[in-house]
Coordinates of C-alpha atoms in Angstrom, one line a residue:
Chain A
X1 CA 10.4 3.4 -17.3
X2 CA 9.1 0.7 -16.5
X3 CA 8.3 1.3 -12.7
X4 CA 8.6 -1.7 -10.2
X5 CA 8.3 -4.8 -11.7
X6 CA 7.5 -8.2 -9.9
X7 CA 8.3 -11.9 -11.4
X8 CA 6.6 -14.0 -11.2
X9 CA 3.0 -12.8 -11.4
X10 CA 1.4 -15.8 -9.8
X11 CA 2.5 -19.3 -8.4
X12 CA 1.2 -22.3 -6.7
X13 CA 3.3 -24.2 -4.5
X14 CA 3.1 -27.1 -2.6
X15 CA 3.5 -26.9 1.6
X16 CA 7.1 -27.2 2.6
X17 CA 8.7 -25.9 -1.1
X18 CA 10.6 -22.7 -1.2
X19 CA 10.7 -20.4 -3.6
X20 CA 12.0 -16.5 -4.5
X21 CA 10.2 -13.4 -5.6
X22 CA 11.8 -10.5 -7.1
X23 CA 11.2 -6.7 -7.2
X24 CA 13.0 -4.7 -9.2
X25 CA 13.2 -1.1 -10.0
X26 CA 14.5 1.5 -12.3
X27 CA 13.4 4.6 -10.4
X28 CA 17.4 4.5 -8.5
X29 CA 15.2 4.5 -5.5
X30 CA 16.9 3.7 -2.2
X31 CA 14.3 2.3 0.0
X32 CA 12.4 -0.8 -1.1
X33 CA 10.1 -3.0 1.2
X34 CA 7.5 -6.2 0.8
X35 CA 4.1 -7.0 1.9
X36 CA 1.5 -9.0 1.9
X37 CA -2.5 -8.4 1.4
X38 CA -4.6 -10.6 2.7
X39 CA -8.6 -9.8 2.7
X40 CA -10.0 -7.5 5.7
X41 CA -6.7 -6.7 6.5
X42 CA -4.8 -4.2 4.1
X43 CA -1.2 -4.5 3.7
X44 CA 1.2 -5.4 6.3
X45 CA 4.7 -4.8 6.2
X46 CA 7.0 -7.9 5.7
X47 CA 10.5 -7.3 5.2
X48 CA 12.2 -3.5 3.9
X49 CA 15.5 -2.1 2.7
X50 CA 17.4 1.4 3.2
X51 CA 20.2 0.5 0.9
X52 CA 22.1 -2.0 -1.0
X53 CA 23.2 -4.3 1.5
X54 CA 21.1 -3.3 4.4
X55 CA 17.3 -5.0 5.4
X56 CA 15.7 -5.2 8.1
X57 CA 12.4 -7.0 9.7
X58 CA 8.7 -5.3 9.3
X59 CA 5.2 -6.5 11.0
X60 CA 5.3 -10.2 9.9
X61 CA 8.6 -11.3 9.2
X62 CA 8.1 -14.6 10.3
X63 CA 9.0 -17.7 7.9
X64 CA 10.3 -14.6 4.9
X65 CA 14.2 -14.1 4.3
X66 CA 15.6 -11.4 1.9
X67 CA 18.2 -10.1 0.4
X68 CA 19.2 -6.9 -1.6
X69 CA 22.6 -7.2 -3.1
X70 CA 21.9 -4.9 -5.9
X71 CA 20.3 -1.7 -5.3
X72 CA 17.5 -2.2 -8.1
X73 CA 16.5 -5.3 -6.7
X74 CA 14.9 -7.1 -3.7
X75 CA 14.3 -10.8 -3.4
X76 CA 11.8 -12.4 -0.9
X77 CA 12.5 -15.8 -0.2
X78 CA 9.9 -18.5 1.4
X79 CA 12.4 -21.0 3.2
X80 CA 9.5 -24.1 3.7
X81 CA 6.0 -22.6 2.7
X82 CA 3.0 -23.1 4.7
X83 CA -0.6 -22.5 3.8
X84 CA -0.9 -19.5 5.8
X85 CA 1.7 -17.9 3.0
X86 CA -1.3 -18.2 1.0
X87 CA -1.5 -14.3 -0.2
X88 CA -0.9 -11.9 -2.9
X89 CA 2.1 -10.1 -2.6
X90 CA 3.6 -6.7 -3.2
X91 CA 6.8 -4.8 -3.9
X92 CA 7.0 -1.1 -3.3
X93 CA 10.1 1.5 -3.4
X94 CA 10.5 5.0 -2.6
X95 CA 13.4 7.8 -3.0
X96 CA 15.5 9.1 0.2
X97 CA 15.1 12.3 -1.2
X98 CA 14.9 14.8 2.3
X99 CA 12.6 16.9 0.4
X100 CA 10.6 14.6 -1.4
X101 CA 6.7 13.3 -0.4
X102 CA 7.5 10.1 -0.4
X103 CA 5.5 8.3 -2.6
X104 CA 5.8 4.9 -2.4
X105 CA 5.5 3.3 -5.7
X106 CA 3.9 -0.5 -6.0
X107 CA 4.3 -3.3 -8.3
X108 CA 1.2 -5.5 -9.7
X109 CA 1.8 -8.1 -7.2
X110 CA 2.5 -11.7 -7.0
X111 CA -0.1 -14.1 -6.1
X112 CA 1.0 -16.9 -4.5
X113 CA -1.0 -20.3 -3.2
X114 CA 0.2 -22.8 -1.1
X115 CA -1.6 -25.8 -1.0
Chain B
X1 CA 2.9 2.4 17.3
X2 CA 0.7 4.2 14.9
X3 CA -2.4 2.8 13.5
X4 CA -5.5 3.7 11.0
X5 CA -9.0 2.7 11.3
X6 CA -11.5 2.5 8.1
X7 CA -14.6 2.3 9.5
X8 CA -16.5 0.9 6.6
X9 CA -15.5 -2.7 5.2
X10 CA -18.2 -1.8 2.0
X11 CA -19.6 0.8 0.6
X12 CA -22.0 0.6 -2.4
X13 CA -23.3 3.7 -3.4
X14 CA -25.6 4.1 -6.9
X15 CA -23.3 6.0 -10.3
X16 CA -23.6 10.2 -9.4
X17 CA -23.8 10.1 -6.2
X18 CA -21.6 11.4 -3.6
X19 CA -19.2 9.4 -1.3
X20 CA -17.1 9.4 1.5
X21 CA -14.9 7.1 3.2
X22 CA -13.5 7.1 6.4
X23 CA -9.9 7.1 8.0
X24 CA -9.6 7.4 11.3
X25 CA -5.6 7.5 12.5
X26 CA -3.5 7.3 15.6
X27 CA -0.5 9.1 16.0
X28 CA 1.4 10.9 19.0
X29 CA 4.0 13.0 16.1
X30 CA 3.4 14.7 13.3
X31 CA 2.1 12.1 10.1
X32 CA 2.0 12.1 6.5
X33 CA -1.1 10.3 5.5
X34 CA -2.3 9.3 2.5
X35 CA -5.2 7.2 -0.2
X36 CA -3.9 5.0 -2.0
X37 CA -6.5 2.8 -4.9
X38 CA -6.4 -0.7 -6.1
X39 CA -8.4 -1.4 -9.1
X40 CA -9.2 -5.4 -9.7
X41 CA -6.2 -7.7 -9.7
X42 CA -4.0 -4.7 -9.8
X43 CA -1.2 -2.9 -7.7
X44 CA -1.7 0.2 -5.5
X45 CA -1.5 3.6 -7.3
X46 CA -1.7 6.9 -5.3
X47 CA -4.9 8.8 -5.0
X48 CA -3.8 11.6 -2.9
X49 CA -1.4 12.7 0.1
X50 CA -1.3 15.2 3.0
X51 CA 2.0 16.8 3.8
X52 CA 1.3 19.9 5.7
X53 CA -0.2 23.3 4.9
X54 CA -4.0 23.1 3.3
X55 CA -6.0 20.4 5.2
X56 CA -8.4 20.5 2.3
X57 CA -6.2 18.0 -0.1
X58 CA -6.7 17.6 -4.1
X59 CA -6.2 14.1 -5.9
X60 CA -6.8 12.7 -9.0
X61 CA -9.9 11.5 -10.5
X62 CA -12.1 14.0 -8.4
X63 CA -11.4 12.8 -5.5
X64 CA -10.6 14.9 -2.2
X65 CA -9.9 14.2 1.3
X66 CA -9.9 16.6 4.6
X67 CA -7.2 16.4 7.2
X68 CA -8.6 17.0 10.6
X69 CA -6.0 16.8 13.3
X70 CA -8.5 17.3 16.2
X71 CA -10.0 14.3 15.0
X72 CA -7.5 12.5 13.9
X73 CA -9.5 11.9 10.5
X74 CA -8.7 11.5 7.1
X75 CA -11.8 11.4 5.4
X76 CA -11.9 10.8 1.7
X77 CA -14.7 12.1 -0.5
X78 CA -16.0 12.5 -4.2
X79 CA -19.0 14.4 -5.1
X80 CA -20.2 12.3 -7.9
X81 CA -19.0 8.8 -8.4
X82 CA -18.8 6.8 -11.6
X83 CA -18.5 3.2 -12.0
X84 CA -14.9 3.1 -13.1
X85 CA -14.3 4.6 -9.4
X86 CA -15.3 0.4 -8.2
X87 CA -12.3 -0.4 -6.7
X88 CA -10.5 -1.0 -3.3
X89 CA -9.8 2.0 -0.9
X90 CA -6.2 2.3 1.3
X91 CA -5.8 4.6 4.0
X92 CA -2.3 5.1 5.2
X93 CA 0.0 6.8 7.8
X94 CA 3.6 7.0 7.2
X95 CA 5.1 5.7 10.2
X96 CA 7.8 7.7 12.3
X97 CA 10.4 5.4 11.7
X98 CA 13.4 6.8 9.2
X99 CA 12.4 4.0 6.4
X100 CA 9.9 5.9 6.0
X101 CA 7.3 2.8 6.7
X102 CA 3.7 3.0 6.0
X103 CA 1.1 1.6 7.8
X104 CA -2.1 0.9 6.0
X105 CA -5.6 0.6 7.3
X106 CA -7.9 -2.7 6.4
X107 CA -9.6 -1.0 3.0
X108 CA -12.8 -0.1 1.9
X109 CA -14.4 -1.7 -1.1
X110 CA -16.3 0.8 -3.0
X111 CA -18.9 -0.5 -5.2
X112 CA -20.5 1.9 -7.5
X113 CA -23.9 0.9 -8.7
X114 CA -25.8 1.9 -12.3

């Protein structure tokens, strides 16, 4: 198994270009989410998904769109990036499993620059 | 909302000794909390979890941590570090939201020293 996987690994871009990251798992898991790390600051929550179809807004949504139209994968899209997007991000997933400890699992993370 | 403190930004410590890190958390419901590690340019792998039962909790790599409800701690600790155990510390709460969110604290950076 290969885990959670994140394309691409890093990426420069230029202030007002968009682009698309994508997560993708092989774990079946049902709940997948996105966040960013900046230093002194831990993780926040950006976007998250209960299910194929479904998403729904974290801590700092603001300037991210999604989409999860397949249950293995979850794209985060930058619309028009700004330098504050300047941050390494990460995919995670975890099972719905009622009895389970809910381990979320994370990928090696995209770093992304926005100059 | 729920939220978690680490109190220490740094912590360098010399190879064999002991070391603990600090999670303070606040929470009005029952929480899942949790260690997570980050080794250099790497992604998060967990360290250790507290569900219910024991409040003394096992990890991997040595590493323990101590729920204290009264205190609303989470303390992490090894007795005797090594310097593969440099890397970046995350406390986290699992929120009481049904995604089953979590909610990280700010890390510590753990520096282990020959």
């Amino acid at each position: 198994n290969a885990g959670v996987t994140q394309t691409p690994k890093f990426r420069v871009l230029k202030t007002g270009q968009s682009m698309t990251l994508l997560c993708a798992q092989d774990m079946n898991h049902e709940y997948m989410y996105w966040y960013r790390q900046d230093p002194g600051m831990g993780l926040r929550l950006i976007h998250y998904s209960v299910g194929e179809g479904t998403t729904a807004k974290g801590e700092v949504p603001d300037g991210y769109n999604v989409s999860r139209l397949k249950k293995q994968n979850f794209l985060l899209g930058l619309e028009s990036a700004a330098p504050s997007q300047t941050s390494v991000y990460f995919c995670a997933s975890t099972t719905a499993t009622a009895n389970s400890y809910n381990e979320q699992f994370f990928g090696p993370g995209t770093r992304l620059t926005v100059l | 909302a729920q939220s978690v403190t680490q109190l220490d930004s740094q912590v360098p410590v010399f190879e064999e000794a002991p070391v603990e890190l600090r999670c303070n958390y606040s929470s009005s419901v029952s929480v899942y909390l949790f260690w997570y590690v980050q080794y250099p340019n790497q992604g998060l792998q967990l360290l250790l979890k507290y569900l219910s039962g024991s409040t003394l909790v096992k990890g991997i790599n040595g590493f323990e941590a101590e729920f204290n409800k009264s205190q609303t701690s989470f303390h992490l600790r090894k007795p005797s570090v090594h310097i593969s155990d440099t890397a970046e510390y995350f406390c986290a709460v699992r929120s009481s939201g049904s995604a089953r969110q979590l909610t990280f604290g700010s890390g510590t950076q753990l520096t282990v020293l020959p």
